[in-house]
Amino acid sequence: MFSKPFFLILLASLPFYTNSLTICGVSVPHAKSSPISRSLDGIDWNLDFPYTSAGLTPEWSGNDGAFYTLPKFVHHAGPECRASLTEFYSCCLPEKGTGATLDLCSSFTSHYPEGWKGSYSVALGLNPLELLFNPSKTSFKVQNLNENPTLPYPPSTFDVITNSLSVDYLTSPLKIFNEMHRVLKPNGLACMAFTNRCFPTKVVPIWKAPFTEENHVKIVASYFKYCGEEWSEVGVVDVSPKGWVGERDPMIVVVGRK
């Protein structure tokens, strides 16, 4: 028989499914309240950005373009996680055929709903062949954000900006998040999704110290916090598939509302 304190601790650590959670104004029916989704509760932000340049320099810091010269056409999350991310995007993307979207660090998939495409949907990434095969784009742009973090778009261009499973590779995150704010329309959304898979030598070292979802949430939230622009709201969406940790990968999205 569990003691009462142990039972309460165990109960507090479990994810709870509700009819729907609303994060940054987005209603997400399959989101859950969990320790991960509450990672930012009560956080005491420092006056200054808490990470150093060393913490943002990967073990393998060579040319990213060379790393992605050959197309890979591989998925970086399990099928259940990809499906959950797609379901999340169905909650926040504009209606099909409308709106402007920008998918950063894109590839042959943006994980958007099948058949979805906006009136202006840009896939920006490193490999032209993978981008060419992305079904959700209306155009694509080859750009290495770690070499050139300036986004080549006018202010207030996009309704939604996404980054699926690559925010952990950004070496100039504050500049990129500042640029995202610039090119988003007023009230626009920036959605940074990640799981627990990565290329260990390519992620920034702070991602591995420690390698937990709670730490990853705080890292991405700090990019919003310290990028030099004011976001009206920053929230965390836990859309990890059902099942115990170890049985499935997590799927977490840190969302910023301009």
PDB file of C-alpha atoms in Angstrom:
ATOM      1  CA  MET A   1       0.000   0.000   0.000  1.00  0.00           C
ATOM      2  CA  PHE A   2       1.431   3.393  -1.001  1.00  0.00           C
ATOM      3  CA  SER A   3       1.725   5.989   1.698  1.00  0.00           C
ATOM      4  CA  LYS A   4      -0.382   9.076   1.120  1.00  0.00           C
ATOM      5  CA  PRO A   5       2.569  11.426   0.409  1.00  0.00           C
ATOM      6  CA  PHE A   6       4.028   8.982  -2.127  1.00  0.00           C
ATOM      7  CA  PHE A   7       0.643   8.557  -3.797  1.00  0.00           C
ATOM      8  CA  LEU A   8       0.202  12.326  -4.069  1.00  0.00           C
ATOM      9  CA  ILE A   9       3.686  12.738  -5.528  1.00  0.00           C
ATOM     10  CA  LEU A  10       2.992   9.998  -8.069  1.00  0.00           C
ATOM     11  CA  LEU A  11      -0.380  11.524  -8.916  1.00  0.00           C
ATOM     12  CA  ALA A  12       1.166  14.960  -9.473  1.00  0.00           C
ATOM     13  CA  SER A  13       3.700  13.509 -11.902  1.00  0.00           C
ATOM     14  CA  LEU A  14       1.101  11.925 -14.178  1.00  0.00           C
ATOM     15  CA  PRO A  15      -0.242  13.669 -17.292  1.00  0.00           C
ATOM     16  CA  PHE A  16      -3.947  14.448 -17.244  1.00  0.00           C
ATOM     17  CA  TYR A  17      -6.076  14.546 -20.365  1.00  0.00           C
ATOM     18  CA  THR A  18      -8.862  17.105 -20.464  1.00  0.00           C
ATOM     19  CA  ASN A  19     -11.465  17.976 -23.044  1.00  0.00           C
ATOM     20  CA  SER A  20      -9.244  20.757 -24.363  1.00  0.00           C
ATOM     21  CA  LEU A  21      -6.450  23.037 -23.223  1.00  0.00           C
ATOM     22  CA  THR A  22      -5.967  26.552 -24.569  1.00  0.00           C
ATOM     23  CA  ILE A  23      -2.379  27.751 -24.926  1.00  0.00           C
ATOM     24  CA  CYS A  24      -1.550  31.196 -26.326  1.00  0.00           C
ATOM     25  CA  GLY A  25      -5.109  31.424 -27.580  1.00  0.00           C
ATOM     26  CA  VAL A  26      -4.973  28.072 -29.393  1.00  0.00           C
ATOM     27  CA  SER A  27      -7.416  25.362 -28.320  1.00  0.00           C
ATOM     28  CA  VAL A  28      -5.642  21.987 -28.443  1.00  0.00           C
ATOM     29  CA  PRO A  29      -7.999  19.092 -27.661  1.00  0.00           C
ATOM     30  CA  HIS A  30      -5.266  16.462 -27.380  1.00  0.00           C
ATOM     31  CA  ALA A  31      -2.907  18.533 -25.192  1.00  0.00           C
ATOM     32  CA  LYS A  32      -2.362  17.398 -21.628  1.00  0.00           C
ATOM     33  CA  SER A  33      -1.508  19.046 -18.351  1.00  0.00           C
ATOM     34  CA  SER A  34       1.781  17.523 -17.194  1.00  0.00           C
ATOM     35  CA  PRO A  35       4.976  18.432 -15.346  1.00  0.00           C
ATOM     36  CA  ILE A  36       6.438  19.321 -18.745  1.00  0.00           C
ATOM     37  CA  SER A  37       3.573  21.630 -19.693  1.00  0.00           C
ATOM     38  CA  ARG A  38       4.008  23.329 -16.304  1.00  0.00           C
ATOM     39  CA  SER A  39       7.784  23.766 -16.674  1.00  0.00           C
ATOM     40  CA  LEU A  40       7.522  27.558 -16.874  1.00  0.00           C
ATOM     41  CA  ASP A  41       5.203  27.971 -13.882  1.00  0.00           C
ATOM     42  CA  GLY A  42       6.771  30.315 -11.357  1.00  0.00           C
ATOM     43  CA  ILE A  43      10.053  30.577 -13.224  1.00  0.00           C
ATOM     44  CA  ASP A  44      12.266  33.448 -12.083  1.00  0.00           C
ATOM     45  CA  TRP A  45      13.878  34.830 -15.224  1.00  0.00           C
ATOM     46  CA  ASN A  46      17.346  36.328 -14.897  1.00  0.00           C
ATOM     47  CA  LEU A  47      18.008  39.841 -16.106  1.00  0.00           C
ATOM     48  CA  ASP A  48      20.415  38.503 -18.711  1.00  0.00           C
ATOM     49  CA  PHE A  49      20.383  35.590 -21.128  1.00  0.00           C
ATOM     50  CA  PRO A  50      21.660  32.642 -19.062  1.00  0.00           C
ATOM     51  CA  TYR A  51      23.658  30.843 -21.766  1.00  0.00           C
ATOM     52  CA  THR A  52      27.135  31.480 -23.146  1.00  0.00           C
ATOM     53  CA  SER A  53      28.489  31.227 -26.683  1.00  0.00           C
ATOM     54  CA  ALA A  54      30.242  27.998 -25.654  1.00  0.00           C
ATOM     55  CA  GLY A  55      26.873  26.566 -24.690  1.00  0.00           C
ATOM     56  CA  LEU A  56      25.600  27.357 -28.182  1.00  0.00           C
ATOM     57  CA  THR A  57      28.566  25.901 -30.073  1.00  0.00           C
ATOM     58  CA  PRO A  58      27.990  22.264 -31.099  1.00  0.00           C
ATOM     59  CA  GLU A  59      30.621  19.591 -30.697  1.00  0.00           C
ATOM     60  CA  TRP A  60      30.667  19.332 -34.506  1.00  0.00           C
ATOM     61  CA  SER A  61      30.496  22.975 -35.556  1.00  0.00           C
ATOM     62  CA  GLY A  62      31.457  22.538 -39.189  1.00  0.00           C
ATOM     63  CA  ASN A  63      29.476  23.725 -42.163  1.00  0.00           C
ATOM     64  CA  ASP A  64      25.837  22.707 -41.858  1.00  0.00           C
ATOM     65  CA  GLY A  65      25.417  22.932 -45.605  1.00  0.00           C
ATOM     66  CA  ALA A  66      28.070  20.242 -46.018  1.00  0.00           C
ATOM     67  CA  PHE A  67      26.359  18.113 -43.362  1.00  0.00           C
ATOM     68  CA  TYR A  68      23.147  18.239 -45.411  1.00  0.00           C
ATOM     69  CA  THR A  69      24.668  18.143 -48.897  1.00  0.00           C
ATOM     70  CA  LEU A  70      23.080  14.766 -49.535  1.00  0.00           C
ATOM     71  CA  PRO A  71      19.333  14.498 -48.926  1.00  0.00           C
ATOM     72  CA  LYS A  72      18.442  12.223 -46.024  1.00  0.00           C
ATOM     73  CA  PHE A  73      14.669  11.773 -46.351  1.00  0.00           C
ATOM     74  CA  VAL A  74      14.487  10.368 -42.825  1.00  0.00           C
ATOM     75  CA  HIS A  75      12.036  11.118 -40.038  1.00  0.00           C
ATOM     76  CA  HIS A  76      13.325  12.396 -36.706  1.00  0.00           C
ATOM     77  CA  ALA A  77      10.423  11.269 -34.524  1.00  0.00           C
ATOM     78  CA  GLY A  78       8.302   8.148 -34.160  1.00  0.00           C
ATOM     79  CA  PRO A  79       5.098   7.846 -36.209  1.00  0.00           C
ATOM     80  CA  GLU A  80       2.851   8.415 -33.199  1.00  0.00           C
ATOM     81  CA  CYS A  81       4.740  11.623 -32.355  1.00  0.00           C
ATOM     82  CA  ARG A  82       4.576  12.893 -35.925  1.00  0.00           C
ATOM     83  CA  ALA A  83       0.838  12.237 -35.996  1.00  0.00           C
ATOM     84  CA  SER A  84       0.386  14.149 -32.751  1.00  0.00           C
ATOM     85  CA  LEU A  85       2.405  17.104 -34.073  1.00  0.00           C
ATOM     86  CA  THR A  86       0.314  17.132 -37.247  1.00  0.00           C
ATOM     87  CA  GLU A  87      -2.826  17.180 -35.113  1.00  0.00           C
ATOM     88  CA  PHE A  88      -1.418  20.147 -33.205  1.00  0.00           C
ATOM     89  CA  TYR A  89      -0.719  22.031 -36.432  1.00  0.00           C
ATOM     90  CA  SER A  90      -4.321  21.442 -37.495  1.00  0.00           C
ATOM     91  CA  CYS A  91      -5.308  23.513 -34.446  1.00  0.00           C
ATOM     92  CA  CYS A  92      -3.181  26.569 -35.225  1.00  0.00           C
ATOM     93  CA  LEU A  93      -2.675  26.802 -38.998  1.00  0.00           C
ATOM     94  CA  PRO A  94      -4.933  29.069 -41.073  1.00  0.00           C
ATOM     95  CA  GLU A  95      -7.700  27.471 -43.079  1.00  0.00           C
ATOM     96  CA  LYS A  96      -6.528  25.515 -46.100  1.00  0.00           C
ATOM     97  CA  GLY A  97      -5.730  27.806 -49.020  1.00  0.00           C
ATOM     98  CA  THR A  98      -5.468  30.907 -46.846  1.00  0.00           C
ATOM     99  CA  GLY A  99      -2.822  32.620 -44.760  1.00  0.00           C
ATOM    100  CA  ALA A 100       0.962  32.781 -44.895  1.00  0.00           C
ATOM    101  CA  THR A 101       3.253  30.298 -43.149  1.00  0.00           C
ATOM    102  CA  LEU A 102       7.001  29.872 -42.798  1.00  0.00           C
ATOM    103  CA  ASP A 103       8.528  26.520 -41.834  1.00  0.00           C
ATOM    104  CA  LEU A 104      12.101  26.987 -40.592  1.00  0.00           C
ATOM    105  CA  CYS A 105      14.756  24.254 -40.804  1.00  0.00           C
ATOM    106  CA  SER A 106      12.342  22.480 -43.118  1.00  0.00           C
ATOM    107  CA  SER A 107      12.805  19.289 -45.096  1.00  0.00           C
ATOM    108  CA  PHE A 108      10.689  16.987 -47.233  1.00  0.00           C
ATOM    109  CA  THR A 109       7.899  17.352 -44.657  1.00  0.00           C
ATOM    110  CA  SER A 110       6.619  20.166 -42.476  1.00  0.00           C
ATOM    111  CA  HIS A 111       4.362  17.739 -40.575  1.00  0.00           C
ATOM    112  CA  TYR A 112       1.330  19.797 -41.615  1.00  0.00           C
ATOM    113  CA  PRO A 113      -2.019  18.043 -42.190  1.00  0.00           C
ATOM    114  CA  GLU A 114      -2.246  16.022 -45.396  1.00  0.00           C
ATOM    115  CA  GLY A 115      -3.316  18.183 -48.302  1.00  0.00           C
ATOM    116  CA  TRP A 116      -2.872  21.420 -46.355  1.00  0.00           C
ATOM    117  CA  LYS A 117      -1.252  24.374 -48.091  1.00  0.00           C
ATOM    118  CA  GLY A 118      -1.674  28.080 -47.392  1.00  0.00           C
ATOM    119  CA  SER A 119      -1.950  30.831 -49.944  1.00  0.00           C
ATOM    120  CA  TYR A 120       1.750  31.504 -49.271  1.00  0.00           C
ATOM    121  CA  SER A 121       3.661  28.702 -47.553  1.00  0.00           C
ATOM    122  CA  VAL A 122       7.458  28.858 -47.471  1.00  0.00           C
ATOM    123  CA  ALA A 123       9.697  25.911 -46.570  1.00  0.00           C
ATOM    124  CA  LEU A 124      13.153  27.203 -45.588  1.00  0.00           C
ATOM    125  CA  GLY A 125      15.920  24.667 -45.070  1.00  0.00           C
ATOM    126  CA  LEU A 126      19.283  23.322 -46.126  1.00  0.00           C
ATOM    127  CA  ASN A 127      18.701  20.695 -48.789  1.00  0.00           C
ATOM    128  CA  PRO A 128      17.021  21.803 -52.033  1.00  0.00           C
ATOM    129  CA  LEU A 129      15.963  18.302 -53.058  1.00  0.00           C
ATOM    130  CA  GLU A 130      14.185  17.636 -49.772  1.00  0.00           C
ATOM    131  CA  LEU A 131      12.499  21.047 -49.915  1.00  0.00           C
ATOM    132  CA  LEU A 132      11.398  20.360 -53.474  1.00  0.00           C
ATOM    133  CA  PHE A 133       9.491  17.298 -52.260  1.00  0.00           C
ATOM    134  CA  ASN A 134       7.758  19.124 -49.389  1.00  0.00           C
ATOM    135  CA  PRO A 135       4.021  18.891 -50.234  1.00  0.00           C
ATOM    136  CA  SER A 136       2.939  21.804 -48.014  1.00  0.00           C
ATOM    137  CA  LYS A 137       4.998  24.544 -49.660  1.00  0.00           C
ATOM    138  CA  THR A 138       4.110  27.075 -52.306  1.00  0.00           C
ATOM    139  CA  SER A 139       7.794  28.073 -52.475  1.00  0.00           C
ATOM    140  CA  PHE A 140      11.065  27.151 -50.821  1.00  0.00           C
ATOM    141  CA  LYS A 141      14.266  28.880 -49.791  1.00  0.00           C
ATOM    142  CA  VAL A 142      17.680  27.314 -49.210  1.00  0.00           C
ATOM    143  CA  GLN A 143      19.341  29.109 -46.311  1.00  0.00           C
ATOM    144  CA  ASN A 144      21.698  28.147 -43.506  1.00  0.00           C
ATOM    145  CA  LEU A 145      20.284  29.973 -40.485  1.00  0.00           C
ATOM    146  CA  ASN A 146      23.425  29.312 -38.454  1.00  0.00           C
ATOM    147  CA  GLU A 147      25.451  31.276 -41.018  1.00  0.00           C
ATOM    148  CA  ASN A 148      22.795  33.850 -41.907  1.00  0.00           C
ATOM    149  CA  PRO A 149      20.000  34.231 -39.337  1.00  0.00           C
ATOM    150  CA  THR A 150      18.372  37.161 -41.151  1.00  0.00           C
ATOM    151  CA  LEU A 151      15.061  36.115 -42.688  1.00  0.00           C
ATOM    152  CA  PRO A 152      14.638  37.486 -46.238  1.00  0.00           C
ATOM    153  CA  TYR A 153      11.059  38.668 -45.798  1.00  0.00           C
ATOM    154  CA  PRO A 154       9.370  42.017 -45.068  1.00  0.00           C
ATOM    155  CA  PRO A 155       7.928  42.776 -41.643  1.00  0.00           C
ATOM    156  CA  SER A 156       4.507  41.327 -40.804  1.00  0.00           C
ATOM    157  CA  THR A 157       4.512  38.735 -43.598  1.00  0.00           C
ATOM    158  CA  PHE A 158       3.462  35.490 -41.881  1.00  0.00           C
ATOM    159  CA  ASP A 159       0.537  34.326 -39.779  1.00  0.00           C
ATOM    160  CA  VAL A 160       2.341  31.270 -38.390  1.00  0.00           C
ATOM    161  CA  ILE A 161       6.003  30.245 -38.186  1.00  0.00           C
ATOM    162  CA  THR A 162       6.909  26.655 -37.365  1.00  0.00           C
ATOM    163  CA  ASN A 163      10.097  24.785 -36.578  1.00  0.00           C
ATOM    164  CA  SER A 164       9.636  21.045 -36.376  1.00  0.00           C
ATOM    165  CA  LEU A 165      12.360  19.179 -34.478  1.00  0.00           C
ATOM    166  CA  SER A 166      15.300  21.504 -35.206  1.00  0.00           C
ATOM    167  CA  VAL A 167      15.249  24.330 -32.668  1.00  0.00           C
ATOM    168  CA  ASP A 168      17.985  22.461 -30.766  1.00  0.00           C
ATOM    169  CA  TYR A 169      20.447  23.008 -33.643  1.00  0.00           C
ATOM    170  CA  LEU A 170      20.239  26.822 -33.749  1.00  0.00           C
ATOM    171  CA  THR A 171      23.512  28.523 -32.809  1.00  0.00           C
ATOM    172  CA  SER A 172      22.200  32.108 -33.068  1.00  0.00           C
ATOM    173  CA  PRO A 173      18.754  31.597 -31.530  1.00  0.00           C
ATOM    174  CA  LEU A 174      18.224  35.114 -30.192  1.00  0.00           C
ATOM    175  CA  LYS A 175      18.794  36.679 -33.595  1.00  0.00           C
ATOM    176  CA  ILE A 176      16.495  34.141 -35.264  1.00  0.00           C
ATOM    177  CA  PHE A 177      13.728  34.608 -32.681  1.00  0.00           C
ATOM    178  CA  ASN A 178      14.066  38.364 -33.088  1.00  0.00           C
ATOM    179  CA  GLU A 179      13.669  37.874 -36.840  1.00  0.00           C
ATOM    180  CA  MET A 180      10.649  35.640 -36.338  1.00  0.00           C
ATOM    181  CA  HIS A 181       8.994  38.395 -34.348  1.00  0.00           C
ATOM    182  CA  ARG A 182       9.766  40.897 -37.103  1.00  0.00           C
ATOM    183  CA  VAL A 183       8.274  38.858 -39.956  1.00  0.00           C
ATOM    184  CA  LEU A 184       5.205  37.666 -38.024  1.00  0.00           C
ATOM    185  CA  LYS A 185       1.985  39.584 -38.410  1.00  0.00           C
ATOM    186  CA  PRO A 186       0.520  41.140 -35.242  1.00  0.00           C
ATOM    187  CA  ASN A 187      -1.009  38.348 -33.136  1.00  0.00           C
ATOM    188  CA  GLY A 188       0.938  35.778 -35.189  1.00  0.00           C
ATOM    189  CA  LEU A 189       2.176  32.480 -33.754  1.00  0.00           C
ATOM    190  CA  ALA A 190       5.635  30.929 -33.569  1.00  0.00           C
ATOM    191  CA  CYS A 191       5.555  27.183 -32.801  1.00  0.00           C
ATOM    192  CA  MET A 192       8.798  25.424 -31.844  1.00  0.00           C
ATOM    193  CA  ALA A 193       8.311  21.636 -31.669  1.00  0.00           C
ATOM    194  CA  PHE A 194      10.793  19.075 -30.368  1.00  0.00           C
ATOM    195  CA  THR A 195      11.093  15.513 -29.146  1.00  0.00           C
ATOM    196  CA  ASN A 196      13.973  13.620 -27.517  1.00  0.00           C
ATOM    197  CA  ARG A 197      15.784  12.540 -30.684  1.00  0.00           C
ATOM    198  CA  CYS A 198      18.754  14.446 -32.092  1.00  0.00           C
ATOM    199  CA  PHE A 199      22.198  14.281 -33.677  1.00  0.00           C
ATOM    200  CA  PRO A 200      24.242  14.506 -30.426  1.00  0.00           C
ATOM    201  CA  THR A 201      27.254  16.175 -32.037  1.00  0.00           C
ATOM    202  CA  LYS A 202      25.104  18.771 -33.805  1.00  0.00           C
ATOM    203  CA  VAL A 203      22.795  20.008 -31.034  1.00  0.00           C
ATOM    204  CA  VAL A 204      23.940  22.932 -28.910  1.00  0.00           C
ATOM    205  CA  PRO A 205      25.563  21.699 -25.656  1.00  0.00           C
ATOM    206  CA  ILE A 206      22.967  23.332 -23.392  1.00  0.00           C
ATOM    207  CA  TRP A 207      20.409  20.914 -24.888  1.00  0.00           C
ATOM    208  CA  LYS A 208      22.268  18.031 -23.241  1.00  0.00           C
ATOM    209  CA  ALA A 209      22.795  19.582 -19.796  1.00  0.00           C
ATOM    210  CA  PRO A 210      20.547  18.013 -18.688  1.00  0.00           C
ATOM    211  CA  PHE A 211      18.810  16.141 -21.502  1.00  0.00           C
ATOM    212  CA  THR A 212      15.281  16.502 -20.157  1.00  0.00           C
ATOM    213  CA  GLU A 213      12.085  17.889 -21.645  1.00  0.00           C
ATOM    214  CA  GLU A 214      11.771  20.378 -18.775  1.00  0.00           C
ATOM    215  CA  ASN A 215      15.231  21.777 -19.542  1.00  0.00           C
ATOM    216  CA  HIS A 216      14.446  21.931 -23.250  1.00  0.00           C
ATOM    217  CA  VAL A 217      11.250  23.882 -22.562  1.00  0.00           C
ATOM    218  CA  LYS A 218      13.168  26.432 -20.478  1.00  0.00           C
ATOM    219  CA  ILE A 219      15.843  26.796 -23.161  1.00  0.00           C
ATOM    220  CA  VAL A 220      13.338  27.502 -25.940  1.00  0.00           C
ATOM    221  CA  ALA A 221      11.287  29.811 -23.714  1.00  0.00           C
ATOM    222  CA  SER A 222      14.457  31.757 -22.932  1.00  0.00           C
ATOM    223  CA  TYR A 223      14.975  32.313 -26.657  1.00  0.00           C
ATOM    224  CA  PHE A 224      11.576  34.011 -26.753  1.00  0.00           C
ATOM    225  CA  LYS A 225      12.283  35.894 -23.516  1.00  0.00           C
ATOM    226  CA  TYR A 226      15.691  37.316 -24.395  1.00  0.00           C
ATOM    227  CA  CYS A 227      15.455  37.869 -28.153  1.00  0.00           C
ATOM    228  CA  GLY A 228      15.029  41.615 -27.761  1.00  0.00           C
ATOM    229  CA  GLU A 229      11.338  41.754 -28.685  1.00  0.00           C
ATOM    230  CA  GLU A 230       8.255  41.475 -26.497  1.00  0.00           C
ATOM    231  CA  TRP A 231       6.017  38.446 -27.055  1.00  0.00           C
ATOM    232  CA  SER A 232       2.522  38.869 -25.679  1.00  0.00           C
ATOM    233  CA  GLU A 233       2.454  35.283 -24.411  1.00  0.00           C
ATOM    234  CA  VAL A 234       4.692  32.207 -24.321  1.00  0.00           C
ATOM    235  CA  GLY A 235       3.245  28.808 -23.469  1.00  0.00           C
ATOM    236  CA  VAL A 236       4.000  25.092 -23.506  1.00  0.00           C
ATOM    237  CA  VAL A 237       1.945  22.408 -25.228  1.00  0.00           C
ATOM    238  CA  ASP A 238       2.506  18.766 -24.279  1.00  0.00           C
ATOM    239  CA  VAL A 239       1.041  16.665 -27.068  1.00  0.00           C
ATOM    240  CA  SER A 240       3.055  13.552 -26.310  1.00  0.00           C
ATOM    241  CA  PRO A 241       1.237  10.398 -27.417  1.00  0.00           C
ATOM    242  CA  LYS A 242      -0.478   8.347 -24.750  1.00  0.00           C
ATOM    243  CA  GLY A 243       1.660   5.783 -22.965  1.00  0.00           C
ATOM    244  CA  TRP A 244       4.323   5.630 -20.303  1.00  0.00           C
ATOM    245  CA  VAL A 245       7.647   7.353 -20.808  1.00  0.00           C
ATOM    246  CA  GLY A 246       9.909   4.748 -22.400  1.00  0.00           C
ATOM    247  CA  GLU A 247       7.054   3.357 -24.482  1.00  0.00           C
ATOM    248  CA  ARG A 248       6.831   6.420 -26.702  1.00  0.00           C
ATOM    249  CA  ASP A 249       8.732   9.592 -27.553  1.00  0.00           C
ATOM    250  CA  PRO A 250       7.568  12.925 -26.138  1.00  0.00           C
ATOM    251  CA  MET A 251       6.244  15.703 -28.379  1.00  0.00           C
ATOM    252  CA  ILE A 252       6.471  19.205 -26.961  1.00  0.00           C
ATOM    253  CA  VAL A 253       5.737  22.584 -28.562  1.00  0.00           C
ATOM    254  CA  VAL A 254       6.800  25.922 -27.077  1.00  0.00           C
ATOM    255  CA  VAL A 255       4.518  28.576 -28.559  1.00  0.00           C
ATOM    256  CA  GLY A 256       4.975  32.340 -28.723  1.00  0.00           C
ATOM    257  CA  ARG A 257       2.221  34.812 -29.576  1.00  0.00           C
ATOM    258  CA  LYS A 258       3.353  38.141 -31.046  1.00  0.00           C
TER     259      LYS A 258
END
